[in-house]
Amino acid sequence: MQIAREPNSSVTVRRVEPGEVRIGDRTIRQDVVITPDREILDWPSGDVAQLEEDDFASLLALEPEVIVLGTGWASVVPPRELVFAMARRGIGFEAMTTPAACRTFNILVQEERRAAAVLLLQEPVSRAPRR
C-alpha cells in the first residue's frame, strides 16, 4: 500500500505492510514512534490494553498536539484512563489500525501539525479468551 507521494517532512510513511513500515528510505521492522522530524525506535512495545500515561513520557516531552496510536492490523481500544490522561493534557489522542494511523499521520504532517504516531507493527501474542 503506497501512503505518501511528496513528503513535507523528513519523516513520512511511504508504505506499511504487516510487520514493517517504510519511513522515507528506511524499512523498519519494530514498533516505532514517529514525529515530523524524528523516529524513536526504543518504544516499550506491549499490549495496548496495558498502556499507561508513563509509557508515553518520552513522547510527551516532545509536546505533540495530537498522537495517533496504530494498534496493529486490528483495531484495539486503549484504556480509558490513558485517553482521559491525554485529554487532561490537551493532547488529541486517537487509536486506530496501524495503516490508518500511517495515513492520518501523513495528513497531519502535511497540515504542519505537531503530530506523533505510535506504530505497533507486531501482532500481539494471542491469548486465551476470557470466560
Coordinates of N, CA and C in Angstrom, one line a residue:
M1 N 0.8 -1.2 0.0 CA 0.0 0.0 0.0 C 0.9 1.2 0.0
Q2 N 0.8 2.1 -1.0 CA 1.5 3.3 -1.0 C 0.8 4.3 -0.2
I3 N 1.6 5.1 0.6 CA 1.0 6.1 1.5 C 1.1 7.5 1.1
A4 N 2.3 8.0 0.8 CA 2.6 9.4 0.5 C 3.4 9.6 -0.7
R5 N 3.2 10.7 -1.4 CA 3.9 10.9 -2.7 C 5.0 12.0 -2.4
E6 N 4.6 13.1 -1.9 CA 5.6 14.2 -1.8 C 5.6 14.6 -0.3
P7 N 6.7 14.2 0.4 CA 6.7 14.5 1.8 C 7.0 15.9 2.1
N8 N 6.4 16.5 3.2 CA 6.7 17.8 3.7 C 7.7 17.7 4.8
S9 N 8.0 16.5 5.2 CA 8.8 16.3 6.4 C 9.8 15.2 6.0
S10 N 10.9 15.2 6.8 CA 11.9 14.1 6.6 C 11.4 12.8 7.1
V11 N 10.3 12.8 7.9 CA 9.7 11.5 8.4 C 8.3 11.4 7.8
T12 N 8.2 10.6 6.8 CA 6.9 10.4 6.2 C 6.8 8.9 5.9
V13 N 5.6 8.4 6.2 CA 5.4 7.0 5.9 C 5.1 6.8 4.5
R14 N 5.9 5.9 3.9 CA 5.8 5.7 2.4 C 5.0 4.4 2.1
R15 N 5.1 3.4 3.0 CA 4.4 2.1 2.8 C 4.3 1.4 4.2
V16 N 3.2 0.7 4.3 CA 3.0 -0.1 5.5 C 2.5 -1.5 5.1
E17 N 3.1 -2.5 5.7 CA 2.7 -3.9 5.5 C 2.8 -4.6 6.8
P18 N 2.1 -5.7 7.0 CA 2.2 -6.5 8.2 C 3.7 -6.7 8.6
G19 N 4.1 -6.2 9.8 CA 5.4 -6.4 10.3 C 6.5 -5.4 9.9
E20 N 6.1 -4.5 9.0 CA 7.1 -3.4 8.6 C 6.4 -2.2 8.1
V21 N 7.2 -1.1 8.2 CA 6.8 0.2 7.7 C 8.0 0.8 7.0
R22 N 7.7 1.5 5.9 CA 8.8 2.2 5.2 C 8.6 3.7 5.5
I23 N 9.6 4.3 6.2 CA 9.6 5.7 6.5 C 10.8 6.4 5.8
G24 N 10.4 7.2 4.9 CA 11.5 7.8 4.0 C 12.1 6.7 3.2
D25 N 13.4 6.5 3.3 CA 14.1 5.4 2.6 C 14.4 4.2 3.5
R26 N 13.9 4.2 4.7 CA 14.3 3.1 5.7 C 13.1 2.2 5.9
T27 N 13.3 0.9 5.9 CA 12.3 0.0 6.3 C 12.5 -0.4 7.8
I28 N 11.5 -0.3 8.6 CA 11.6 -0.6 10.0 C 10.7 -1.7 10.3
R29 N 11.2 -2.7 11.1 CA 10.5 -3.9 11.4 C 10.3 -4.1 12.9
Q30 N 10.2 -3.0 13.6 CA 9.9 -3.0 15.0 C 8.9 -1.8 15.3
D31 N 8.2 -1.9 16.4 CA 7.3 -0.8 16.8 C 8.2 0.5 16.8
V32 N 7.5 1.5 16.4 CA 8.2 2.8 16.3 C 7.3 4.0 16.6
V33 N 7.9 5.0 17.1 CA 7.2 6.3 17.3 C 7.8 7.3 16.3
I34 N 7.0 8.0 15.6 CA 7.5 9.0 14.6 C 6.8 10.3 14.9
T35 N 7.6 11.4 14.6 CA 7.2 12.7 14.7 C 7.6 13.3 13.3
P36 N 7.2 14.6 13.0 CA 7.6 15.1 11.7 C 9.1 15.2 11.5
D37 N 9.9 15.1 12.6 CA 11.4 15.3 12.4 C 12.2 14.1 13.0
R38 N 11.6 13.1 13.5 CA 12.4 12.0 14.1 C 11.7 10.7 14.2
E39 N 12.4 9.6 14.3 CA 11.9 8.3 14.6 C 12.5 7.9 16.0
I40 N 11.7 7.3 16.8 CA 12.1 6.8 18.1 C 11.9 5.2 18.1
L41 N 13.0 4.5 18.1 CA 12.9 3.1 17.9 C 12.8 2.3 19.2
D42 N 13.0 3.0 20.3 CA 13.1 2.3 21.6 C 11.7 2.3 22.4
W43 N 10.6 2.3 21.6 CA 9.3 2.3 22.2 C 9.1 1.0 23.0
P44 N 8.6 1.1 24.2 CA 8.4 -0.1 25.0 C 7.1 -0.9 24.5
S45 N 7.3 -1.7 23.6 CA 6.2 -2.5 23.0 C 5.5 -3.3 24.0
G46 N 4.2 -3.5 23.7 CA 3.4 -4.3 24.7 C 2.0 -4.3 24.3
D47 N 1.2 -4.8 25.1 CA -0.2 -4.9 24.9 C -0.9 -3.6 25.0
V48 N -1.7 -3.2 24.0 CA -2.4 -1.9 24.0 C -3.2 -1.8 25.3
A49 N -3.9 -2.8 25.7 CA -4.7 -2.8 26.8 C -4.0 -2.4 28.1
Q50 N -2.7 -2.6 28.1 CA -1.9 -2.3 29.3 C -1.1 -1.0 29.3
L51 N -1.3 -0.2 28.2 CA -0.6 1.1 28.1 C -1.1 2.1 29.2
E52 N -0.1 2.8 29.7 CA -0.3 3.8 30.7 C 0.3 5.2 30.3
E53 N -0.1 6.2 30.9 CA 0.5 7.5 30.6 C 2.0 7.5 30.7
D54 N 2.6 6.8 31.7 CA 4.0 6.8 31.8 C 4.7 6.2 30.6
D55 N 4.1 5.3 29.9 CA 4.7 4.7 28.7 C 4.9 5.8 27.6
F56 N 4.2 6.9 27.7 CA 4.4 8.0 26.7 C 5.2 9.1 27.2
A57 N 5.9 9.0 28.3 CA 6.7 10.1 28.9 C 7.7 10.7 27.9
S58 N 8.5 9.9 27.2 CA 9.5 10.5 26.3 C 8.8 11.2 25.1
L59 N 7.7 10.6 24.7 CA 7.0 11.3 23.6 C 6.3 12.6 24.1
L60 N 5.7 12.6 25.2 CA 5.1 13.8 25.8 C 6.1 14.9 25.9
A61 N 7.3 14.6 26.2 CA 8.4 15.6 26.4 C 8.6 16.4 25.1
L62 N 8.2 15.8 23.9 CA 8.3 16.5 22.6 C 7.1 17.4 22.3
E63 N 6.1 17.4 23.3 CA 5.0 18.3 23.2 C 4.1 18.2 21.9
P64 N 3.7 17.0 21.6 CA 2.8 16.9 20.4 C 1.4 17.4 20.7
E65 N 0.7 17.9 19.7 CA -0.6 18.4 19.9 C -1.6 17.2 19.6
V66 N -1.2 16.2 18.9 CA -2.0 15.1 18.6 C -1.1 13.8 18.5
I67 N -1.6 12.7 19.1 CA -1.0 11.4 19.0 C -1.9 10.4 18.3
V68 N -1.5 9.7 17.3 CA -2.3 8.6 16.7 C -1.6 7.4 17.1
L69 N -2.3 6.4 17.7 CA -1.8 5.1 18.1 C -2.3 4.1 17.1
G70 N -1.3 3.5 16.4 CA -1.6 2.4 15.4 C -1.5 1.1 16.2
T71 N -2.6 0.4 16.3 CA -2.7 -0.8 17.2 C -2.4 -2.1 16.5
G72 N -1.9 -2.0 15.3 CA -1.6 -3.3 14.5 C -2.7 -3.4 13.4
W73 N -3.0 -4.6 13.0 CA -3.9 -4.8 11.9 C -5.3 -5.0 12.4
A74 N -5.5 -5.0 13.7 CA -6.8 -5.0 14.3 C -7.0 -3.7 15.2
S75 N -8.2 -3.2 15.2 CA -8.5 -2.0 16.0 C -8.6 -2.5 17.4
V76 N -7.9 -1.8 18.3 CA -7.9 -2.2 19.7 C -8.1 -0.9 20.5
V77 N -9.0 -0.9 21.4 CA -9.3 0.3 22.2 C -8.3 0.4 23.4
P78 N -7.7 1.5 23.5 CA -6.7 1.7 24.7 C -7.5 1.9 26.0
P79 N -6.8 1.8 27.1 CA -7.5 2.0 28.4 C -8.1 3.4 28.5
R80 N -9.3 3.5 29.0 CA -10.0 4.8 29.2 C -9.1 5.8 29.9
E81 N -8.4 5.4 31.0 CA -7.6 6.3 31.8 C -6.5 6.9 30.9
L82 N -5.9 6.2 30.0 CA -4.9 6.7 29.1 C -5.5 7.8 28.2
V83 N -6.7 7.6 27.7 CA -7.4 8.6 26.8 C -7.7 9.8 27.6
F84 N -8.2 9.6 28.9 CA -8.5 10.8 29.7 C -7.2 11.5 30.1
A85 N -6.1 10.8 30.4 CA -4.9 11.5 30.7 C -4.4 12.4 29.6
M86 N -4.5 11.9 28.4 CA -4.1 12.7 27.2 C -5.1 14.0 27.1
A87 N -6.4 13.7 27.3 CA -7.3 14.8 27.2 C -7.0 15.9 28.3
R88 N -6.6 15.5 29.5 CA -6.3 16.4 30.6 C -5.1 17.3 30.2
R89 N -4.2 16.7 29.4 CA -3.0 17.4 28.9 C -3.3 18.3 27.7
G90 N -4.5 18.2 27.1 CA -4.9 18.9 25.9 C -4.3 18.3 24.7
I91 N -4.0 17.1 24.7 CA -3.5 16.4 23.5 C -4.5 15.5 22.9
G92 N -4.7 15.7 21.6 CA -5.6 14.8 20.9 C -5.0 13.4 20.8
F93 N -5.9 12.4 21.0 CA -5.4 11.0 21.1 C -6.4 10.1 20.4
E94 N -5.9 9.5 19.4 CA -6.8 8.6 18.6 C -6.1 7.2 18.4
A95 N -6.9 6.2 18.6 CA -6.4 4.8 18.3 C -7.1 4.3 17.1
M96 N -6.3 3.6 16.2 CA -6.8 3.1 15.0 C -5.8 2.0 14.5
T97 N -6.2 1.3 13.5 CA -5.3 0.3 12.9 C -4.0 1.0 12.5
T98 N -2.9 0.3 12.4 CA -1.6 0.9 12.0 C -1.6 1.5 10.6
P99 N -2.2 0.8 9.6 CA -2.3 1.5 8.3 C -3.1 2.8 8.4
A100 N -4.2 2.9 9.1 CA -4.9 4.1 9.2 C -4.1 5.2 10.0
A101 N -3.4 4.8 11.0 CA -2.5 5.7 11.7 C -1.5 6.3 10.8
C102 N -0.9 5.5 9.9 CA 0.1 6.0 9.0 C -0.5 7.0 8.1
R103 N -1.7 6.8 7.5 CA -2.3 7.7 6.6 C -2.7 9.0 7.4
T104 N -3.2 8.9 8.6 CA -3.6 10.0 9.4 C -2.3 10.9 9.8
F105 N -1.3 10.2 10.1 CA 0.0 10.9 10.5 C 0.5 11.7 9.3
N106 N 0.5 11.1 8.1 CA 0.9 11.9 6.9 C 0.1 13.1 6.6
I107 N -1.2 13.0 6.8 CA -2.1 14.1 6.6 C -1.8 15.2 7.6
L108 N -1.7 14.8 8.9 CA -1.4 15.8 9.9 C -0.1 16.5 9.7
V109 N 0.9 15.8 9.2 CA 2.2 16.4 8.9 C 2.1 17.4 7.7
Q110 N 1.3 17.0 6.7 CA 1.1 17.9 5.6 C 0.4 19.2 6.0
E111 N -0.4 19.1 7.1 CA -1.1 20.2 7.6 C -0.2 21.0 8.6
E112 N 1.0 20.6 8.7 CA 2.0 21.2 9.6 C 1.6 21.2 11.1
R113 N 0.9 20.1 11.5 CA 0.6 19.9 12.9 C 1.7 19.2 13.6
R114 N 1.8 19.5 14.9 CA 2.8 18.8 15.8 C 2.2 17.4 16.2
A115 N 2.3 16.5 15.2 CA 1.8 15.2 15.4 C 2.8 14.2 15.7
A116 N 2.4 13.1 16.3 CA 3.2 11.9 16.6 C 2.4 10.7 16.3
A117 N 3.0 9.7 15.9 CA 2.4 8.4 15.7 C 3.1 7.3 16.4
V118 N 2.4 6.5 17.2 CA 3.0 5.3 17.8 C 2.5 4.1 16.9
L119 N 3.4 3.5 16.2 CA 3.0 2.4 15.2 C 3.4 1.1 15.8
L120 N 2.4 0.3 16.1 CA 2.7 -1.1 16.6 C 2.6 -2.0 15.3
L121 N 3.7 -2.7 15.0 CA 3.8 -3.4 13.8 C 3.7 -4.9 14.0
Q122 N 4.0 -5.4 15.2 CA 3.9 -6.8 15.5 C 2.6 -7.1 16.1
E123 N 2.0 -8.2 15.6 CA 0.7 -8.6 16.1 C 0.9 -9.1 17.5
P124 N 0.0 -8.8 18.5 CA 0.2 -9.3 19.8 C 0.0 -10.8 19.9
V125 N 0.7 -11.4 20.8 CA 0.5 -12.9 21.0 C -0.9 -13.1 21.4
S126 N -1.5 -14.1 20.7 CA -3.0 -14.3 21.1 C -3.1 -14.9 22.4
R127 N -4.1 -14.5 23.1 CA -4.4 -15.0 24.5 C -5.6 -15.8 24.4
A128 N -5.8 -16.7 25.4 CA -7.0 -17.4 25.6 C -8.1 -16.5 25.8
P129 N -9.3 -16.8 25.3 CA -10.5 -15.9 25.5 C -10.8 -15.9 27.0
R130 N -11.3 -14.7 27.5 CA -11.8 -14.6 28.9 C -13.1 -15.3 29.0
R131 N -13.3 -16.0 30.1 CA -14.6 -16.7 30.4 C -15.3 -16.1 31.6

